[in-house]
Amino acid sequence: MRDIVISGVGLVTAFGHGTAAFGRGLLERRCALDRARRFNAAAYRGHAVGEVSGETPATGPRRQAYMLTAVDEALEAARLTGLPEGSQVILVGQSPLPDDPDGVDADQREFMGPTRSGALGAGPALYITQACASTLFAVSLAREIIRAGTAPAVVVAGGTALNPYEYASLDVVRALSIEPARPFDMDRQGISLGEGGGALVLEDADRARRRGARTDLVVAGLACRLTGAKAVASDTDVVGACMRAAMEDAGVGGIDYLHAHATGTQQGDTAELHAVEKICAENGLTGLPMSSHKGAIGHLLHISGVAAIAATALALRTGTVPPTAGLSAPEATSRVALPTEAQPGHRLSHAAVNSFGFGGNNACLILRRA
């Protein structure tokens, strides 16, 4: 079967514009989480957040602007001057804007959308909303679209901006942390919300290669699952089953690095860690490096999978495993390594990306370095 590759990645985060800025921040173990300078809402009580610095757009929703900036970078990385004719656009977010948005106020516009515009052109787009696993669900759909030959390329894109609605939804379940999130730390307190934009270009490897684009990030395996015992809790057995299915789809019995979903909650991080420990034991893996970006820039919700993929691509391409910012007292492990500093010198060929969301949305992606 033909290889489907991610030929372009674009990001806007609290570290600034671009995947390079994001990568530097990760490897330097910097934390961009702090008290909000711009955001304010009834639920906000001084929690650490990952705000995008710099000027805000003069008009229009910030999430739209962040997404389009990321799209421009992803297209440039893929050596595309525009969308190839017949390409499919998949947008990810909380909910699409209505066809007639006149009755939608400014706060709602930072909650709904984004919409297709700018380099994405006009016209219809598919919309995926699978909670915080939305990006990986969209990648799975993109792979099937390209395999079926119904589009030469697929762009997965979205954005998020701090807004009262999503903030209140996490505050009401007591998931937010006043201090910056510290995934896998024994003293972690919860999630830090971030904002930004992300975009991916997926296409057949041969098509990208003919254009001179990079084809070294192969979508080797994917699994998406809709199941869970509780609406807002991770399930160790479900996480493990999802990861096993992705590894089986990729035809591998092991991975060299895992970029965890790990948001900094007590229950969620532990459930994921226990699932990974079990998989390592089943496959004879020891010292598997695992880290999360959410202690650095916060949780980008529906589009967080793009940041996770960018971090994993960095590890695969450089052999350097990024640390988890804020991690100082790691949970006890037996087969998993939780780095607190960047670790160069790894030989990485397969890496996994986990994304889990409320409502039993679970996804795992296996990337292969070609």
CSV table of C-alpha atoms in Angstrom, one decimal:
chain,number,residue,atom,x,y,z
A,1,MET,CA,0.0,0.0,0.0
A,2,ARG,CA,1.2,3.5,-0.9
A,3,ASP,CA,2.8,5.6,1.8
A,4,ILE,CA,0.7,8.6,3.0
A,5,VAL,CA,3.0,11.3,4.4
A,6,ILE,CA,2.7,14.5,6.3
A,7,SER,CA,4.5,16.8,4.0
A,8,GLY,CA,3.8,20.1,5.8
A,9,VAL,CA,3.2,21.2,9.4
A,10,GLY,CA,2.3,24.7,10.6
A,11,LEU,CA,1.9,26.1,14.1
A,12,VAL,CA,1.1,29.2,16.2
A,13,THR,CA,1.6,28.8,19.9
A,14,ALA,CA,2.5,30.7,23.0
A,15,PHE,CA,6.1,30.4,21.9
A,16,GLY,CA,5.3,32.4,18.8
A,17,HIS,CA,4.7,31.7,15.1
A,18,GLY,CA,6.2,28.6,13.5
A,19,THR,CA,7.2,25.1,14.3
A,20,ALA,CA,10.8,26.2,14.7
A,21,ALA,CA,9.9,28.5,17.6
A,22,PHE,CA,7.9,25.7,19.1
A,23,GLY,CA,10.7,23.2,18.8
A,24,ARG,CA,13.2,25.5,20.4
A,25,GLY,CA,11.0,26.2,23.3
A,26,LEU,CA,10.4,22.5,23.9
A,27,LEU,CA,14.0,21.4,23.7
A,28,GLU,CA,15.0,24.3,26.0
A,29,ARG,CA,12.4,23.1,28.5
A,30,ARG,CA,10.9,26.6,28.6
A,31,CYS,CA,7.4,27.3,29.9
A,32,ALA,CA,5.2,29.9,28.2
A,33,LEU,CA,2.4,29.6,30.7
A,34,ASP,CA,1.6,32.6,32.8
A,35,ARG,CA,-1.2,34.7,34.2
A,36,ALA,CA,-3.4,36.0,31.4
A,37,ARG,CA,-2.6,39.5,30.0
A,38,ARG,CA,-5.6,39.7,27.6
A,39,PHE,CA,-8.1,37.0,28.5
A,40,ASN,CA,-10.8,37.6,31.1
A,41,ALA,CA,-14.0,35.7,31.9
A,42,ALA,CA,-16.2,34.9,34.9
A,43,ALA,CA,-14.5,31.5,35.3
A,44,TYR,CA,-11.0,32.9,35.2
A,45,ARG,CA,-9.3,33.3,38.6
A,46,GLY,CA,-5.7,33.8,37.7
A,47,HIS,CA,-4.9,30.4,36.2
A,48,ALA,CA,-1.8,30.0,34.2
A,49,VAL,CA,-2.6,30.1,30.4
A,50,GLY,CA,-0.6,29.9,27.2
A,51,GLU,CA,-1.6,33.1,25.4
A,52,VAL,CA,-0.2,33.9,22.0
A,53,SER,CA,1.9,37.1,22.3
A,54,GLY,CA,2.1,40.0,19.9
A,55,GLU,CA,-0.7,42.0,18.3
A,56,THR,CA,-4.1,40.6,18.0
A,57,PRO,CA,-5.9,40.6,14.6
A,58,ALA,CA,-7.5,44.0,13.8
A,59,THR,CA,-10.7,42.3,12.7
A,60,GLY,CA,-12.2,38.8,12.8
A,61,PRO,CA,-11.7,36.0,15.3
A,62,ARG,CA,-8.2,35.3,16.7
A,63,ARG,CA,-8.6,31.5,16.2
A,64,GLN,CA,-9.3,32.2,12.5
A,65,ALA,CA,-6.1,34.3,12.2
A,66,TYR,CA,-4.0,31.7,14.1
A,67,MET,CA,-5.2,29.0,11.8
A,68,LEU,CA,-4.5,30.8,8.6
A,69,THR,CA,-1.0,31.7,9.8
A,70,ALA,CA,-0.4,28.0,10.4
A,71,VAL,CA,-1.8,27.0,7.1
A,72,ASP,CA,0.6,29.3,5.3
A,73,GLU,CA,3.5,27.7,7.1
A,74,ALA,CA,2.3,24.2,6.4
A,75,LEU,CA,1.8,24.9,2.6
A,76,GLU,CA,5.3,26.5,2.4
A,77,ALA,CA,6.8,23.5,4.2
A,78,ALA,CA,5.1,21.2,1.7
A,79,ARG,CA,6.5,23.4,-1.2
A,80,LEU,CA,3.0,24.3,-2.3
A,81,THR,CA,2.1,27.8,-3.5
A,82,GLY,CA,-1.6,26.9,-3.0
A,83,LEU,CA,-4.0,24.0,-2.6
A,84,PRO,CA,-3.7,21.4,-5.5
A,85,GLU,CA,-6.8,21.3,-7.5
A,86,GLY,CA,-9.3,18.9,-6.0
A,87,SER,CA,-7.8,19.0,-2.5
A,88,GLN,CA,-9.9,18.4,0.5
A,89,VAL,CA,-10.0,20.7,3.5
A,90,ILE,CA,-10.8,19.3,7.0
A,91,LEU,CA,-11.4,21.8,9.8
A,92,VAL,CA,-11.3,20.9,13.4
A,93,GLY,CA,-13.0,22.7,16.3
A,94,GLN,CA,-15.7,22.9,18.8
A,95,SER,CA,-18.5,23.5,16.3
A,96,PRO,CA,-18.8,25.2,12.9
A,97,LEU,CA,-20.1,28.7,12.5
A,98,PRO,CA,-23.7,28.9,11.2
A,99,ASP,CA,-24.1,29.8,7.5
A,100,ASP,CA,-25.5,33.2,8.7
A,101,PRO,CA,-23.2,34.3,11.5
A,102,ASP,CA,-24.7,37.7,12.0
A,103,GLY,CA,-26.3,36.7,15.3
A,104,VAL,CA,-23.0,35.3,16.7
A,105,ASP,CA,-21.3,37.6,19.1
A,106,ALA,CA,-17.5,38.2,19.5
A,107,ASP,CA,-17.1,35.6,22.3
A,108,GLN,CA,-19.1,33.0,20.4
A,109,ARG,CA,-16.9,33.6,17.4
A,110,GLU,CA,-13.9,32.6,19.5
A,111,PHE,CA,-15.8,29.5,20.5
A,112,MET,CA,-17.2,28.4,17.1
A,113,GLY,CA,-15.4,27.9,13.8
A,114,PRO,CA,-12.9,28.4,12.2
A,115,THR,CA,-14.1,28.7,8.6
A,116,ARG,CA,-12.5,28.2,5.3
A,117,SER,CA,-10.8,31.3,4.0
A,118,GLY,CA,-7.4,32.7,3.0
A,119,ALA,CA,-5.0,30.2,1.5
A,120,LEU,CA,-7.7,27.5,2.1
A,121,GLY,CA,-9.9,29.2,-0.5
A,122,ALA,CA,-13.7,29.3,-0.4
A,123,GLY,CA,-16.2,26.5,-0.6
A,124,PRO,CA,-17.3,23.6,1.6
A,125,ALA,CA,-15.1,21.8,4.0
A,126,LEU,CA,-15.5,18.8,6.2
A,127,TYR,CA,-15.7,19.6,9.9
A,128,ILE,CA,-14.4,17.2,12.6
A,129,THR,CA,-15.3,17.7,16.3
A,130,GLN,CA,-14.1,14.8,18.4
A,131,ALA,CA,-13.1,16.8,21.5
A,132,CYS,CA,-9.3,16.9,22.1
A,133,ALA,CA,-8.7,13.9,19.8
A,134,SER,CA,-10.2,15.9,16.8
A,135,THR,CA,-6.9,16.3,14.9
A,136,LEU,CA,-6.0,12.7,14.9
A,137,PHE,CA,-9.5,11.7,13.9
A,138,ALA,CA,-9.1,14.2,11.0
A,139,VAL,CA,-5.7,12.6,10.1
A,140,SER,CA,-7.4,9.2,10.0
A,141,LEU,CA,-10.1,10.5,7.6
A,142,ALA,CA,-7.5,12.3,5.5
A,143,ARG,CA,-5.5,9.1,5.0
A,144,GLU,CA,-8.6,7.2,3.8
A,145,ILE,CA,-9.5,10.1,1.4
A,146,ILE,CA,-6.1,10.0,-0.2
A,147,ARG,CA,-6.0,6.2,-0.3
A,148,ALA,CA,-9.4,6.2,-2.0
A,149,GLY,CA,-8.1,8.6,-4.7
A,150,THR,CA,-10.8,11.1,-4.1
A,151,ALA,CA,-8.4,14.0,-3.4
A,152,PRO,CA,-4.7,14.5,-4.2
A,153,ALA,CA,-4.0,16.2,-0.9
A,154,VAL,CA,-5.8,17.0,2.3
A,155,VAL,CA,-5.2,19.9,4.6
A,156,VAL,CA,-6.2,19.5,8.3
A,157,ALA,CA,-6.4,22.8,10.0
A,158,GLY,CA,-7.9,24.5,13.1
A,159,GLY,CA,-7.4,27.1,15.7
A,160,THR,CA,-8.3,27.9,19.3
A,161,ALA,CA,-8.4,31.1,21.3
A,162,LEU,CA,-9.1,31.5,25.0
A,163,ASN,CA,-12.8,32.1,25.4
A,164,PRO,CA,-15.4,32.1,28.2
A,165,TYR,CA,-17.3,29.0,27.0
A,166,GLU,CA,-14.5,26.5,26.8
A,167,TYR,CA,-12.9,27.9,29.9
A,168,ALA,CA,-16.1,27.5,31.9
A,169,SER,CA,-16.5,23.9,30.6
A,170,LEU,CA,-13.1,22.9,32.1
A,171,ASP,CA,-13.6,24.9,35.2
A,172,VAL,CA,-16.9,23.3,36.1
A,173,VAL,CA,-15.3,19.8,36.1
A,174,ARG,CA,-12.4,21.2,38.2
A,175,ALA,CA,-9.8,20.3,35.6
A,176,LEU,CA,-7.9,23.6,35.6
A,177,SER,CA,-4.7,24.4,37.4
A,178,ILE,CA,-3.7,27.8,38.9
A,179,GLU,CA,0.0,26.9,38.5
A,180,PRO,CA,1.4,25.9,35.1
A,181,ALA,CA,0.5,22.4,34.1
A,182,ARG,CA,3.1,19.7,35.0
A,183,PRO,CA,2.3,16.5,33.2
A,184,PHE,CA,3.4,13.3,35.0
A,185,ASP,CA,4.6,15.3,38.0
A,186,MET,CA,3.6,13.9,41.4
A,187,ASP,CA,2.4,17.4,42.4
A,188,ARG,CA,0.5,18.2,39.3
A,189,GLN,CA,-2.7,20.2,39.7
A,190,GLY,CA,-4.5,20.1,36.4
A,191,ILE,CA,-4.7,21.5,32.9
A,192,SER,CA,-3.4,24.9,31.6
A,193,LEU,CA,-5.3,26.1,28.6
A,194,GLY,CA,-3.4,27.5,25.6
A,195,GLU,CA,-4.3,29.0,22.3
A,196,GLY,CA,-3.0,29.0,18.8
A,197,GLY,CA,-3.4,27.4,15.4
A,198,GLY,CA,-2.2,24.3,13.6
A,199,ALA,CA,-2.3,22.8,10.1
A,200,LEU,CA,-1.1,19.7,8.4
A,201,VAL,CA,-0.7,18.8,4.7
A,202,LEU,CA,-1.2,15.1,3.9
A,203,GLU,CA,-0.6,13.5,0.5
A,204,ASP,CA,0.7,10.5,-1.3
A,205,ALA,CA,4.5,10.2,-0.8
A,206,ASP,CA,5.2,9.8,-4.5
A,207,ARG,CA,3.4,13.0,-5.3
A,208,ALA,CA,5.2,15.0,-2.6
A,209,ARG,CA,8.6,13.5,-3.6
A,210,ARG,CA,8.1,14.6,-7.3
A,211,ARG,CA,7.7,18.2,-6.0
A,212,GLY,CA,10.8,18.0,-3.8
A,213,ALA,CA,8.8,18.1,-0.6
A,214,ARG,CA,10.0,16.1,2.5
A,215,THR,CA,8.5,12.6,2.6
A,216,ASP,CA,10.1,11.3,5.8
A,217,LEU,CA,7.0,11.5,8.1
A,218,VAL,CA,4.9,8.5,7.1
A,219,VAL,CA,1.5,7.9,8.6
A,220,ALA,CA,2.2,4.2,9.4
A,221,GLY,CA,-0.7,3.4,11.7
A,222,LEU,CA,-3.8,4.9,13.2
A,223,ALA,CA,-6.6,3.9,15.5
A,224,CYS,CA,-9.6,6.0,16.6
A,225,ARG,CA,-12.0,4.7,19.3
A,226,LEU,CA,-15.3,6.0,20.8
A,227,THR,CA,-15.6,4.4,24.1
A,228,GLY,CA,-15.0,5.0,27.8
A,229,ALA,CA,-16.5,4.3,31.2
A,230,LYS,CA,-16.8,8.0,32.2
A,231,ALA,CA,-17.4,11.1,30.1
A,232,VAL,CA,-14.5,13.1,31.5
A,233,ALA,CA,-12.0,10.4,32.6
A,234,SER,CA,-9.4,8.4,30.8
A,235,ASP,CA,-9.7,4.7,30.9
A,236,THR,CA,-6.5,2.6,31.1
A,237,ASP,CA,-7.9,-0.4,29.2
A,238,VAL,CA,-9.4,1.8,26.4
A,239,VAL,CA,-6.1,3.8,26.0
A,240,GLY,CA,-4.2,0.5,25.8
A,241,ALA,CA,-6.6,-1.0,23.3
A,242,CYS,CA,-6.3,2.1,21.1
A,243,MET,CA,-2.5,2.0,21.2
A,244,ARG,CA,-2.4,-1.7,20.4
A,245,ALA,CA,-4.8,-1.2,17.4
A,246,ALA,CA,-2.6,1.6,16.1
A,247,MET,CA,0.6,-0.5,16.4
A,248,GLU,CA,-1.2,-3.4,14.7
A,249,ASP,CA,-2.2,-1.1,11.9
A,250,ALA,CA,1.4,0.0,11.5
A,251,GLY,CA,2.6,-3.6,11.6
A,252,VAL,CA,5.0,-3.0,14.5
A,253,GLY,CA,5.5,-4.6,17.9
A,254,GLY,CA,7.2,-1.6,19.5
A,255,ILE,CA,7.8,2.1,19.3
A,256,ASP,CA,10.9,4.2,20.1
A,257,TYR,CA,9.2,7.3,21.5
A,258,LEU,CA,5.7,8.3,22.7
A,259,HIS,CA,4.3,11.8,22.7
A,260,ALA,CA,1.7,11.5,25.4
A,261,HIS,CA,-1.7,13.2,25.6
A,262,ALA,CA,-0.8,14.0,29.3
A,263,THR,CA,-2.5,17.2,30.2
A,264,GLY,CA,-1.5,17.4,33.8
A,265,THR,CA,-4.5,16.0,35.5
A,266,GLN,CA,-4.0,13.4,38.3
A,267,GLN,CA,-6.4,10.8,36.8
A,268,GLY,CA,-5.7,11.2,33.1
A,269,ASP,CA,-1.9,11.1,33.3
A,270,THR,CA,-1.9,8.1,35.6
A,271,ALA,CA,-4.3,6.2,33.4
A,272,GLU,CA,-2.2,6.8,30.3
A,273,LEU,CA,1.0,5.9,32.1
A,274,HIS,CA,-0.4,2.6,33.3
A,275,ALA,CA,-1.6,1.8,29.8
A,276,VAL,CA,1.8,2.5,28.3
A,277,GLU,CA,3.6,0.4,31.0
A,278,LYS,CA,1.3,-2.5,30.2
A,279,ILE,CA,2.1,-2.2,26.5
A,280,CYS,CA,5.8,-2.0,27.2
A,281,ALA,CA,5.6,-5.2,29.3
A,282,GLU,CA,3.7,-7.0,26.6
A,283,ASN,CA,6.2,-6.1,23.9
A,284,GLY,CA,9.4,-6.4,26.0
A,285,LEU,CA,10.1,-2.6,25.8
A,286,THR,CA,12.2,-0.9,28.5
A,287,GLY,CA,13.2,2.7,28.9
A,288,LEU,CA,10.6,4.0,26.4
A,289,PRO,CA,10.9,7.8,26.4
A,290,MET,CA,7.6,9.6,26.8
A,291,SER,CA,6.9,13.3,27.1
A,292,SER,CA,4.2,15.9,26.6
A,293,HIS,CA,4.2,19.5,25.3
A,294,LYS,CA,1.3,20.7,27.5
A,295,GLY,CA,3.6,21.9,30.3
A,296,ALA,CA,5.2,24.3,27.8
A,297,ILE,CA,2.3,25.9,25.8
A,298,GLY,CA,-0.8,24.5,27.5
A,299,HIS,CA,-3.6,22.5,26.0
A,300,LEU,CA,-4.8,23.6,22.5
A,301,LEU,CA,-7.9,21.4,22.7
A,302,HIS,CA,-9.1,20.3,19.3
A,303,ILE,CA,-5.9,21.3,17.5
A,304,SER,CA,-3.5,20.0,20.2
A,305,GLY,CA,-2.7,17.0,18.0
A,306,VAL,CA,-0.8,19.3,15.5
A,307,ALA,CA,1.6,20.4,18.3
A,308,ALA,CA,2.0,16.7,19.3
A,309,ILE,CA,2.8,15.7,15.8
A,310,ALA,CA,5.3,18.6,15.4
A,311,ALA,CA,7.0,17.5,18.6
A,312,THR,CA,7.1,13.9,17.5
A,313,ALA,CA,8.5,14.9,14.0
A,314,LEU,CA,11.2,16.9,15.8
A,315,ALA,CA,12.2,13.8,17.8
A,316,LEU,CA,12.2,11.5,14.7
A,317,ARG,CA,14.2,13.9,12.6
A,318,THR,CA,16.8,14.9,15.1
A,319,GLY,CA,17.1,11.9,17.4
A,320,THR,CA,16.5,14.2,20.4
A,321,VAL,CA,13.6,13.5,22.7
A,322,PRO,CA,12.0,16.6,24.0
A,323,PRO,CA,11.4,16.9,27.8
A,324,THR,CA,8.2,17.7,29.6
A,325,ALA,CA,8.4,21.3,30.8
A,326,GLY,CA,7.6,21.7,34.5
A,327,LEU,CA,8.3,18.0,35.4
A,328,SER,CA,10.5,17.8,38.5
A,329,ALA,CA,9.1,14.9,40.5
A,330,PRO,CA,8.1,12.2,38.0
A,331,GLU,CA,5.6,9.5,38.8
A,332,ALA,CA,7.3,6.1,39.5
A,333,THR,CA,7.8,4.0,36.4
A,334,SER,CA,9.3,0.6,35.6
A,335,ARG,CA,9.5,0.5,31.8
A,336,VAL,CA,8.8,4.1,30.8
A,337,ALA,CA,11.3,7.0,31.0
A,338,LEU,CA,10.0,10.5,31.7
A,339,PRO,CA,12.8,12.9,30.6
A,340,THR,CA,13.1,16.2,32.4
A,341,GLU,CA,15.8,17.5,30.0
A,342,ALA,CA,16.3,17.1,26.3
A,343,GLN,CA,17.8,13.7,25.4
A,344,PRO,CA,19.9,13.6,22.2
A,345,GLY,CA,21.4,10.6,20.6
A,346,HIS,CA,18.4,8.4,20.2
A,347,ARG,CA,17.9,6.1,17.2
A,348,LEU,CA,14.2,6.6,16.4
A,349,SER,CA,12.3,5.0,13.6
A,350,HIS,CA,8.7,4.7,14.9
A,351,ALA,CA,7.0,7.0,17.3
A,352,ALA,CA,3.4,7.2,18.7
A,353,VAL,CA,1.2,10.2,19.3
A,354,ASN,CA,-1.7,9.9,21.8
A,355,SER,CA,-4.8,12.2,21.8
A,356,PHE,CA,-7.7,11.6,24.1
A,357,GLY,CA,-10.8,13.7,24.8
A,358,PHE,CA,-13.9,14.0,26.8
A,359,GLY,CA,-16.8,11.8,25.8
A,360,GLY,CA,-14.7,8.7,25.2
A,361,ASN,CA,-12.8,10.1,22.2
A,362,ASN,CA,-9.5,8.2,21.9
A,363,ALA,CA,-6.9,8.2,19.1
A,364,CYS,CA,-3.3,7.0,18.6
A,365,LEU,CA,-1.1,7.7,15.6
A,366,ILE,CA,2.1,5.9,14.7
A,367,LEU,CA,4.6,7.9,12.6
A,368,ARG,CA,7.5,6.2,10.8
A,369,ARG,CA,10.7,8.0,9.8
A,370,ALA,CA,11.2,7.0,6.2
